[in-house]
XYZ file of C-alpha atoms in Angstrom:
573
model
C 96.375 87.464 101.214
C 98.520 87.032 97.777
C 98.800 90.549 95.910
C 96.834 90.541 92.602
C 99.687 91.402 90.099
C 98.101 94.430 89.184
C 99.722 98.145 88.933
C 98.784 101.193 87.500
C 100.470 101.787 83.860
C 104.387 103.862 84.684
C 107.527 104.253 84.101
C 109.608 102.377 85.957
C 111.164 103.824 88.905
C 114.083 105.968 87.918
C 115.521 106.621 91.680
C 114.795 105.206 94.801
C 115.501 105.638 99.042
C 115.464 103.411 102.059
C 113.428 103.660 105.441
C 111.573 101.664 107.927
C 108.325 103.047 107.627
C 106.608 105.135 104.364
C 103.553 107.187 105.885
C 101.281 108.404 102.633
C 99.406 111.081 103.361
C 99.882 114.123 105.668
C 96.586 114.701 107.641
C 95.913 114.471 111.042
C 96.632 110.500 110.927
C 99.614 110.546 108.446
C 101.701 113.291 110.367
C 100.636 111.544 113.697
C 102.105 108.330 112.537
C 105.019 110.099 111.117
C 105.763 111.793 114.695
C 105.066 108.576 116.475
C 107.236 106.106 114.169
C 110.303 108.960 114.329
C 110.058 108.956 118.298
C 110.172 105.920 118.720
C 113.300 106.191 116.265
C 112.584 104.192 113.146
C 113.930 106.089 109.818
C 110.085 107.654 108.697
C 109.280 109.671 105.272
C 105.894 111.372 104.871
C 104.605 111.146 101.459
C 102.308 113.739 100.354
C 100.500 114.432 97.210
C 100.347 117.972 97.882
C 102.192 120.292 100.460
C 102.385 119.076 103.522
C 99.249 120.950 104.647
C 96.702 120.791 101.654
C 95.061 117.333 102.765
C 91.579 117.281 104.197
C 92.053 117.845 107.859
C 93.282 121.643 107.617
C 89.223 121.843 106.323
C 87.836 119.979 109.320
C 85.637 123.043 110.568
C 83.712 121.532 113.734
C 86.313 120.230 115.763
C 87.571 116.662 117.894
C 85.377 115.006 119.805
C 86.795 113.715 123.124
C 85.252 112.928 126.315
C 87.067 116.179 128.464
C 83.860 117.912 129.904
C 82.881 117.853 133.659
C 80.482 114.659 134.131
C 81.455 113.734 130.995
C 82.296 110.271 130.303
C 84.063 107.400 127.790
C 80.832 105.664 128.623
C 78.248 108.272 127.232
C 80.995 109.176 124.155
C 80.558 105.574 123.186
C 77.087 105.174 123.303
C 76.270 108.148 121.392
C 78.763 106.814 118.707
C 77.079 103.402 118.905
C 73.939 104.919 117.917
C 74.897 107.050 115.013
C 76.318 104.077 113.769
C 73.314 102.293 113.102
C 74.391 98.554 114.290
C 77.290 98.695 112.569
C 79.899 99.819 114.593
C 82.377 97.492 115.985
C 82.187 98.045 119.970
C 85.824 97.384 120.628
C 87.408 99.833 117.856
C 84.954 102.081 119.186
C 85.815 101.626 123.197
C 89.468 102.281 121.916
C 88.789 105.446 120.891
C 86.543 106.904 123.468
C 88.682 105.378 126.100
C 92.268 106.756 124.530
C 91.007 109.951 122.894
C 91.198 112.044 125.739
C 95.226 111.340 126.468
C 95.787 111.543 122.749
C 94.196 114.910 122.603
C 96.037 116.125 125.405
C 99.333 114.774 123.233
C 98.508 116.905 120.576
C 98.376 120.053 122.818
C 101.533 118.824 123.968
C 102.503 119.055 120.199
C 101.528 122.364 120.324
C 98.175 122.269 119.039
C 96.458 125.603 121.122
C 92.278 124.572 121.024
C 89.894 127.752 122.113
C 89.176 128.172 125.892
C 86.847 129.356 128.355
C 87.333 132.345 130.768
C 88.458 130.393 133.442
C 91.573 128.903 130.805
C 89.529 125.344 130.580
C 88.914 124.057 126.772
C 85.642 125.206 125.354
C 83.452 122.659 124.338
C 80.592 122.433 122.272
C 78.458 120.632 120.969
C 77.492 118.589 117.523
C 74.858 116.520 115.574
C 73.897 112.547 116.901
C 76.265 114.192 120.568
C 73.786 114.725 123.831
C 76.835 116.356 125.868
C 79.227 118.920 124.680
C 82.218 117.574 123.958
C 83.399 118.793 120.485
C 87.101 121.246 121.449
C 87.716 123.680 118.870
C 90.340 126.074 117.534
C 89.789 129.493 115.902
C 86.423 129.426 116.238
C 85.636 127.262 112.817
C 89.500 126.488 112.260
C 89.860 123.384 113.879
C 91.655 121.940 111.280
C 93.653 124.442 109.919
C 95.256 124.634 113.949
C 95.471 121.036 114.123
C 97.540 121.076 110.470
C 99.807 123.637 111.514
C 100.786 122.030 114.576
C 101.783 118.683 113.180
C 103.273 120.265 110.216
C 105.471 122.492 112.231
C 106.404 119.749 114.478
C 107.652 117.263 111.445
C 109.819 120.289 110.289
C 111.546 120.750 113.993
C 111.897 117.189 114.510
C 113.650 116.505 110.947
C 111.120 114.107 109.296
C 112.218 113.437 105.869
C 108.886 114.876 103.671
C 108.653 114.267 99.999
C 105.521 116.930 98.407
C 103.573 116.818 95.393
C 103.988 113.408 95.154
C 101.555 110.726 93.976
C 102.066 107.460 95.497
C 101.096 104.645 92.285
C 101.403 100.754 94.243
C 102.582 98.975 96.643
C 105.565 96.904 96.496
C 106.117 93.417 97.487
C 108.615 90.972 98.465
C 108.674 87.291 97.375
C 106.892 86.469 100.710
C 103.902 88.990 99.532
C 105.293 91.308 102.372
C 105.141 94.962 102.013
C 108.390 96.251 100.406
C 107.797 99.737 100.088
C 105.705 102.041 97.560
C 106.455 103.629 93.847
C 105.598 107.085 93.620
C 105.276 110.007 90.909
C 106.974 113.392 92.253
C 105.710 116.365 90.475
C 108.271 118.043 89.223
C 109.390 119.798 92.684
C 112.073 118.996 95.410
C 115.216 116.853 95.729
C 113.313 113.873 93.430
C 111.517 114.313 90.178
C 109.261 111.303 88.372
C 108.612 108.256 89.148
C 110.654 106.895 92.006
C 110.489 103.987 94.701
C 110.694 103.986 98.564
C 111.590 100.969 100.126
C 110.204 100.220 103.422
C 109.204 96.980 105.384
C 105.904 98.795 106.652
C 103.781 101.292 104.452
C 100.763 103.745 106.135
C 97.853 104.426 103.929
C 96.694 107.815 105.562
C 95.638 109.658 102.219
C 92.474 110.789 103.167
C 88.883 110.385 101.455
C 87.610 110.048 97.795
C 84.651 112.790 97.551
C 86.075 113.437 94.309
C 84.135 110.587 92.960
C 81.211 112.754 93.042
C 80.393 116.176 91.215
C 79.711 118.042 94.323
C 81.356 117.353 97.255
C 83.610 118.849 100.770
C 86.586 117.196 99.791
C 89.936 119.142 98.205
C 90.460 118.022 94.781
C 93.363 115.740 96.097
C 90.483 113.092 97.353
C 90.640 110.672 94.918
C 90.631 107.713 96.270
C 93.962 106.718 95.841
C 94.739 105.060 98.967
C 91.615 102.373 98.410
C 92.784 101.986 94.922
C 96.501 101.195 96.071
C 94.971 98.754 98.283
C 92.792 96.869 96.442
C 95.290 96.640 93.279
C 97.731 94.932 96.172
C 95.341 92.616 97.180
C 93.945 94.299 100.697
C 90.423 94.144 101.709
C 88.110 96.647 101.506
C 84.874 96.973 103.714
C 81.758 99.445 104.243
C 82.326 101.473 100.811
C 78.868 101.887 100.625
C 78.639 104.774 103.595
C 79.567 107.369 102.293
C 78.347 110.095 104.356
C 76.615 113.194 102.303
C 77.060 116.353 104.892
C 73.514 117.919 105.371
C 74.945 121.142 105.364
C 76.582 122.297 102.484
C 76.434 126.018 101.234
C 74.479 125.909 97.813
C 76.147 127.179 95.010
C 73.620 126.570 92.245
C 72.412 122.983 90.541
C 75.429 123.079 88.163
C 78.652 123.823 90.851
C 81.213 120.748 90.835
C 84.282 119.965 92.854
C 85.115 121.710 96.139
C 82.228 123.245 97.943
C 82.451 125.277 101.256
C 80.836 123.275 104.242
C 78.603 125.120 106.945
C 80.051 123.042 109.881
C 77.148 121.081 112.257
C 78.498 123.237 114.861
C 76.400 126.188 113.896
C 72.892 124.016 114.312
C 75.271 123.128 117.607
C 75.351 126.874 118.835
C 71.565 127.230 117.999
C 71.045 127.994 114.098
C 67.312 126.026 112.635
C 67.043 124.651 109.296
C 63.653 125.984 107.313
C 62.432 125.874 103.999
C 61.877 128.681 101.602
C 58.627 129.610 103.986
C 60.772 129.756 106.968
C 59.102 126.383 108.953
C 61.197 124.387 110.861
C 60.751 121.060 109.222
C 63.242 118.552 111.751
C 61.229 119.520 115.047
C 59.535 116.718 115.459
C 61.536 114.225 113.153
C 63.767 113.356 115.832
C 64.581 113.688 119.546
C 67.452 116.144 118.547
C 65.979 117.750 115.609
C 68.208 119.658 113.977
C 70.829 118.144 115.773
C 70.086 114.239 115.083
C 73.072 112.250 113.517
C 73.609 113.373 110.077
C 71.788 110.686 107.937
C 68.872 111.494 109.661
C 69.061 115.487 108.737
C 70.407 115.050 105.616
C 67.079 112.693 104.711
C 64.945 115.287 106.160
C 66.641 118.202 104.178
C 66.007 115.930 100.972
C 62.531 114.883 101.977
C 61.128 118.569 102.215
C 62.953 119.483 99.005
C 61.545 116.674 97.043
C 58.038 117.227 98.580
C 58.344 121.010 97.812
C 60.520 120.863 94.450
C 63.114 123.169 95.970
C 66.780 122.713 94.928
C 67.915 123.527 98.634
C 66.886 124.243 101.753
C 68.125 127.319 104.529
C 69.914 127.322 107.414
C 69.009 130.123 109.467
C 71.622 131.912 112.097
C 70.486 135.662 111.620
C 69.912 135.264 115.252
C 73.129 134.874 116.290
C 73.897 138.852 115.715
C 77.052 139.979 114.309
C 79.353 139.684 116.737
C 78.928 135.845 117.688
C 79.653 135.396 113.838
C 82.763 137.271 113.472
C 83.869 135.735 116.691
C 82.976 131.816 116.841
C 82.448 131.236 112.591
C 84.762 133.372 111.198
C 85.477 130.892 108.758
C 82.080 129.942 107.344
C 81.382 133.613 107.371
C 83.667 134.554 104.794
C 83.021 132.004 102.422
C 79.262 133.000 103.077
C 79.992 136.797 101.929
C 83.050 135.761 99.223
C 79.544 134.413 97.332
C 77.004 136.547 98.332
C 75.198 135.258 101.338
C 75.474 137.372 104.566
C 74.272 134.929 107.476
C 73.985 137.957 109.809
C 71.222 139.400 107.670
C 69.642 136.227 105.839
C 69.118 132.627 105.905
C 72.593 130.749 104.008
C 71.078 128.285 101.369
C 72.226 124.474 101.869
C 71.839 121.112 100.700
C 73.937 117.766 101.293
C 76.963 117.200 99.343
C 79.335 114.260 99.324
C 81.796 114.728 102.878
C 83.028 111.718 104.576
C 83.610 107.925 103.871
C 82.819 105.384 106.407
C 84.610 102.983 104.953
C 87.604 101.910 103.468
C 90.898 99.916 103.738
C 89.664 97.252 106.389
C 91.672 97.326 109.895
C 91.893 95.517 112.675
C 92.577 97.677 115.874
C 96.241 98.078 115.572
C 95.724 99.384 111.695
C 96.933 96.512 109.973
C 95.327 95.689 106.974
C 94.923 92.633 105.261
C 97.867 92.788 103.311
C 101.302 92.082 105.857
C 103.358 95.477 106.193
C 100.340 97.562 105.219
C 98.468 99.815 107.395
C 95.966 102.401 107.235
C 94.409 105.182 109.165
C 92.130 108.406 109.025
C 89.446 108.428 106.411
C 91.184 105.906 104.117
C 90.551 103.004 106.609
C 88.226 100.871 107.946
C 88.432 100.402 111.582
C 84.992 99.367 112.367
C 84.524 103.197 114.414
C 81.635 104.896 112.167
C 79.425 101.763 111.406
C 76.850 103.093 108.914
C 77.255 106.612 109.924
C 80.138 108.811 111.594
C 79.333 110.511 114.372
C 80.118 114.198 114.265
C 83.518 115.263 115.000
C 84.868 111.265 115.620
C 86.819 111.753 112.414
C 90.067 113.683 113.727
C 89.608 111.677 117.100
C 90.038 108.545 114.906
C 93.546 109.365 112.321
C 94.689 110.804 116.541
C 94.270 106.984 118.572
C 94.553 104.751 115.035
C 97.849 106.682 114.358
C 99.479 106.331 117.543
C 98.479 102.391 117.645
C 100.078 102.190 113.879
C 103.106 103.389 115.340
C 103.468 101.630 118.443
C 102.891 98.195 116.299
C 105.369 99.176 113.818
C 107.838 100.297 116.531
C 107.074 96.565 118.265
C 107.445 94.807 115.333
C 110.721 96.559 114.228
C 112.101 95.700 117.955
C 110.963 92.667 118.433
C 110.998 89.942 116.020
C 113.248 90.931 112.952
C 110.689 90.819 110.118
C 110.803 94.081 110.103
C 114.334 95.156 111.170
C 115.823 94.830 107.213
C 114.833 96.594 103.842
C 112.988 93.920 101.874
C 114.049 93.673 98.094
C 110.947 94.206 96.220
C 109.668 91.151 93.917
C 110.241 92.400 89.957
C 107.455 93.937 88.299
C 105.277 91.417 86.831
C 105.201 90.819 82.714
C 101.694 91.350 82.977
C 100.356 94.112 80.866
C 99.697 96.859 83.511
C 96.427 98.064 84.623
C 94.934 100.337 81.436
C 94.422 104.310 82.136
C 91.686 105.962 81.938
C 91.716 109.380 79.766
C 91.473 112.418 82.250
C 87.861 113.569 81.286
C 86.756 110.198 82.435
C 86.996 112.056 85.806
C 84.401 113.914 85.433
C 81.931 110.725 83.481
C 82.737 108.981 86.686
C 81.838 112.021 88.704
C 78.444 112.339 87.038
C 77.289 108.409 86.978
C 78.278 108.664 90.893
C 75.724 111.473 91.632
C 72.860 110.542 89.439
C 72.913 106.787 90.622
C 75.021 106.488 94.081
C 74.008 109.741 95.942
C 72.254 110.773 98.848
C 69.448 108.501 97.028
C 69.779 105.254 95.779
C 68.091 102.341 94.344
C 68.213 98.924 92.551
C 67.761 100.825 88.965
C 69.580 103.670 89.336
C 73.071 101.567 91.002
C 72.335 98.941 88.267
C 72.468 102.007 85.817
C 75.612 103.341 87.313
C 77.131 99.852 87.395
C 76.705 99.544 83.594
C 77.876 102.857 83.103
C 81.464 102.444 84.897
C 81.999 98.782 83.201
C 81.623 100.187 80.126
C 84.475 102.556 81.076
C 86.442 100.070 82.634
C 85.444 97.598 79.407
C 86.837 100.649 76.836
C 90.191 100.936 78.479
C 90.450 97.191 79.374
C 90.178 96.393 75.407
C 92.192 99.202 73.990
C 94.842 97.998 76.148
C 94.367 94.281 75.277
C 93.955 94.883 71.056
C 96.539 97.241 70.783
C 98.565 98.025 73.883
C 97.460 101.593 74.289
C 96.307 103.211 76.954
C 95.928 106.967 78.116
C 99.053 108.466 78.657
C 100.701 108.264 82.142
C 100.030 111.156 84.549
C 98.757 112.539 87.216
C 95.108 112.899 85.575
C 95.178 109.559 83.659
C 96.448 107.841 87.269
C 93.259 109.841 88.975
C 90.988 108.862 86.793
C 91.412 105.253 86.858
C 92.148 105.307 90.606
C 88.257 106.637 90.803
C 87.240 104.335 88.847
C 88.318 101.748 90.743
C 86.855 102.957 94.196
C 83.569 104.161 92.532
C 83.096 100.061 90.602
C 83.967 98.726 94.274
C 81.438 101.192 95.795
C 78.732 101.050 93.668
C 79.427 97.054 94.075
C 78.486 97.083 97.903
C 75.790 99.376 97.720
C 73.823 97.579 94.986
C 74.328 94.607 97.389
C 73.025 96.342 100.675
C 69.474 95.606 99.922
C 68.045 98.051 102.841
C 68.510 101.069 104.361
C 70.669 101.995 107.175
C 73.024 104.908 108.175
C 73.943 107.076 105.216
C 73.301 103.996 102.693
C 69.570 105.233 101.848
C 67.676 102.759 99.789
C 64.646 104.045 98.433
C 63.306 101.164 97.046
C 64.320 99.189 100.267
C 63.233 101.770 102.922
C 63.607 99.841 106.092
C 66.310 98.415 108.446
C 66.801 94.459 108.072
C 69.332 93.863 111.124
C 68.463 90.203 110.632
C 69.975 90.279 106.536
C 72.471 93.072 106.990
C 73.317 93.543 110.412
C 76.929 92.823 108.871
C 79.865 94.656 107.054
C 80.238 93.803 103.207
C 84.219 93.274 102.252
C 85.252 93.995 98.448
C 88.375 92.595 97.263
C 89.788 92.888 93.862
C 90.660 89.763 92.150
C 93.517 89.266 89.181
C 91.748 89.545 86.108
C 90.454 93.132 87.632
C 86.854 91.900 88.644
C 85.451 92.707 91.827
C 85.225 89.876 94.558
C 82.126 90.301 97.349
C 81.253 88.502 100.407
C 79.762 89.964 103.561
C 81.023 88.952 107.472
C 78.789 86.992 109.833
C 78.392 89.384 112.238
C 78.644 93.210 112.861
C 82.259 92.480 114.389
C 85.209 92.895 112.246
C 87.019 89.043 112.221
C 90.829 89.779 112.552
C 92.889 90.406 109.661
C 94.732 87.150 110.591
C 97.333 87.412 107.520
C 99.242 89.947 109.068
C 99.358 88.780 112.692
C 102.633 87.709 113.990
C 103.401 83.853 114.815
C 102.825 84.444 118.557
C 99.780 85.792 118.170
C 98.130 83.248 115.786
């Protein structure tokens, strides 16, 4: 795979430093990596758009998912994620986690990482949408997250990993081979570096989360902008699977018009009991599946939609008043506060919901040691691919996943540093190209983008309204595209201008796959094409971006990822 010559519009990189692996991104999968690559004692930095701890995973609510339970088994994890995943999954990514999660969770309570327990000191396990065991560990109740973040975090400052915050990472860099070469980054204003900088490094991690942010309502921080899958595509990577993006059923409802963050009710409260009703209190899952309000999320966030388009209502209730005071203060503390900071008290009265934009099943396609398409370039957590969530995540797999990905990553990096030499020098990065760079977008394009993404690629979708969107986003990739062509202006370089086009990129490549999905299946819900066509689309669709910025699509031949042979050593070929 030959990189497409494209970069975002910068300065050019006023400073730079030397490693053997860049990780970008400081979740649960980027700090993992980190800690991994710096054990095994390869020179790592952790780049980070943010501090260290303001990614996505210190919001992760429910907890991991790991097979740890009495009479619990690998077996029984992996079926349950087979079936959430609609036909999608890939069985061997998927027998890789369930069958390595358990050690690697136990590794991160070796890291310090302290999960909630029973009376008799054993891990307390619960349970979670599309799961028939419990199996979900948790940590301050509803602060899985936030425990999992603080470990990692505090064990990258012991250990001495070289960090460099609020820094937005712009491309990739290449050698003359096409080899990854490192990354340019913008630092904002804070730290030893400042502006727009370069780290050169013969292996790169993508681990920079989701890209919610491409809709007006969603879980994600305001950090989730897709800019790992826009780094990758403008270098040439494949992406796969864009089109699942999963839309969490229970979101707390803040009123038609609320945009950005919004606070999540975790599925671990309909795991501990609570019943979703509508505004006349009926229970309107029983019946609608096996596990009613605990079916895999497509499947509840449908039915949520269904009985608010049937009765008109802009939400639906989840209902906990049940669970008394004390089980509230003690097991959701979390949720609970964000209930009463607007107004809803769960103890006394049913918390208003409806699905907003959480999780993205796709991503930066992987084979199952993280290496992407393009050689040097990985990615893990939400910003990959690894053929785990099919069509649909199961509940909880999510932190499981950046855990086992991140620790293969590191062990191939480690391998390849050790054992051949490709990877034992610096590369010198190839020269930026003459090309005219890739044209910004103006920051309120943000929130254009935002809007065309909820009114034609949300929770429902359809031939018109994801032709409508398509036309929409052309004609702001068509206005910046020109302007930069006639004249040679573009928006002005920053972090807003570099968001903004990074969105746009991920939402075109989106809406591109999900136009072409002609059915429904998982959290890709067709309305005009209602049913399941394993015979047409019992395959992933791969989006690659070609030179002159248009979007290339094909689809695989089966439900199996095929190897991302460009980046697989001679002796392997």
């Amino acid at each position: 795979m030959t990189s497409t010559g494209i970069r975002l519009h910068a300065p050019a990189p006023g400073w730079s430093i030397a490693a053997d692996v860049v990780v970008v991104g400081s979740g649960v999968a980027g700090l993992t990596a980190a800690l991994r690559c710096e054990a095994a004692g390869l020179t790592t930095v952790v780049v980070t758009k943010a501090r260290l701890d303001d990614g996505s995973t210190r919001w992760a609510q429910g907890g991991i998912a790991a097979a740890l339970g009495e009479g619990d088994t690998p077996e029984q994890h992996l079926d349950d994620t087979l079936v959430a995943g609609a036909g999608l999954c890939d069985e061997e990514a998927v027998r890789i986690l369930v069958t390595e999660g358990p050690d690697a969770v136990r590794r991160l309570i070796s890291t310090g990482a302290h999960f909630d327990t029973d009376d008799g000191g054993d891990i307390h396990l619960t349970r979670e949408g599309g799961h028939h065991r419990r199996r979900i560990a948790h940590a301050g109740g509803d602060a899985t997250g936030a425990e999992v973040s603080r470990a990692l975090v505090e064990a990258v400052h012991a250990r001495g990993v070289r960090t460099i915050e609020n820094a937005l990472v712009l491309d990739l860099l290449t050698d003359a081979e096409g080899r990854t070469a490192g990354v340019t980054l913008h630092v904002m204003g804070e730290g030893q570096h400042d502006g727009v900088g370069a780290v050169h490094a013969p292996a790169v991690v993508l681990a920079t989360g989701g890209m919610g942010q491409v809709f007006s309502a969603t879980t994600n921080p305001s950090v989730s902008t897709g800019d790992g899958v826009a780094l990758a595509l403008r270098a040439g990577a494949e992406v796969s699977d864009l089109e699942f993006v999963q839309f969490h059923p229970t979101v707390l409802f803040l009123g038609p018009e609320a945009e950005g963050q919004q606070p999540l009710v975790s599925e671990a409260v309909r795991g501990e009991g609570a019943h979703l009703v509508d505004g006349d209190g009926v229970r309107f899952m029983v019946g609608q599946h096996e596990l009613a309000e605990l079916a895999p999320r497509d499947i509840v966030a449908k039915g949520i939609l269904r009985r608010m388009l049937e009765q008109g209502a802009e939400h639906m209730y989840l209902d906990a008043r049940h669970f008394g005071a004390g089980m509230w203060e003690h097991r959701f503390p979390t949720i609970l506060a964000a209930c009463r900071a607007n107004g809803i008290d769960p103890v006394t009265e049913p918390i208003p919901i409806a699905p907003a934009a959480h999780y993205a099943s796709g991503g930066v396609r992987t084979d199952s040691r993280g290496r992407t398409t393009v050689p040097g370039l990985y990615a893990c957590g939400e910003v990959a691919c690894t053929g785990v969530h099919g069509a649909n995540r199961l509940a909880s797999n999510s932190l499981l996943e950046g855990l086992v990905y991140a620790e293969r990553i590191a062990a191939d990096v480690a391998a390849s540093h050790a054992g051949d030499g490709l990877h034992a020098r610096v590369p010198a990065p190839v020269p930026d190209p003459e090309r005219p760079a890739h044209p910004l977008l103006a920051a309120e394009a943000r929130f254009a983008i935002q809007r065309i993404m909820t009114e034609g690629a949300g929770v429902l979708r359809s031939a018109q309204s994801l032709a409508r969107a398509a036309d929409q986003l052309q004609r702001l990739h068509s206005e910046a595209r020109d302007a930069l062509d006639e004249n040679g202006k573009t928006a002005e370089p920053g972090v807003d201008t570099w968001e903004a086009t990074n969105l746009l990129c991920v939402a075109r490549a989106l809406v591109t796959a999900a136009r072409l999905r002609e059915e429904t299946r998982g959290c890709h819900w067709r309305e005009d094409r209602a049913e399941r066509d394993d015979a047409t689309w019992r395959r992933h669709i791969v989006v690659r971006l070609n030179p002159d910025r248009s979007l290339a699509v094909h689809t695989t031949d089966t439900a199996d990822f095929p190897p991302t042979r460009q980046h697989q050593r001679p002796q392997e070929q």
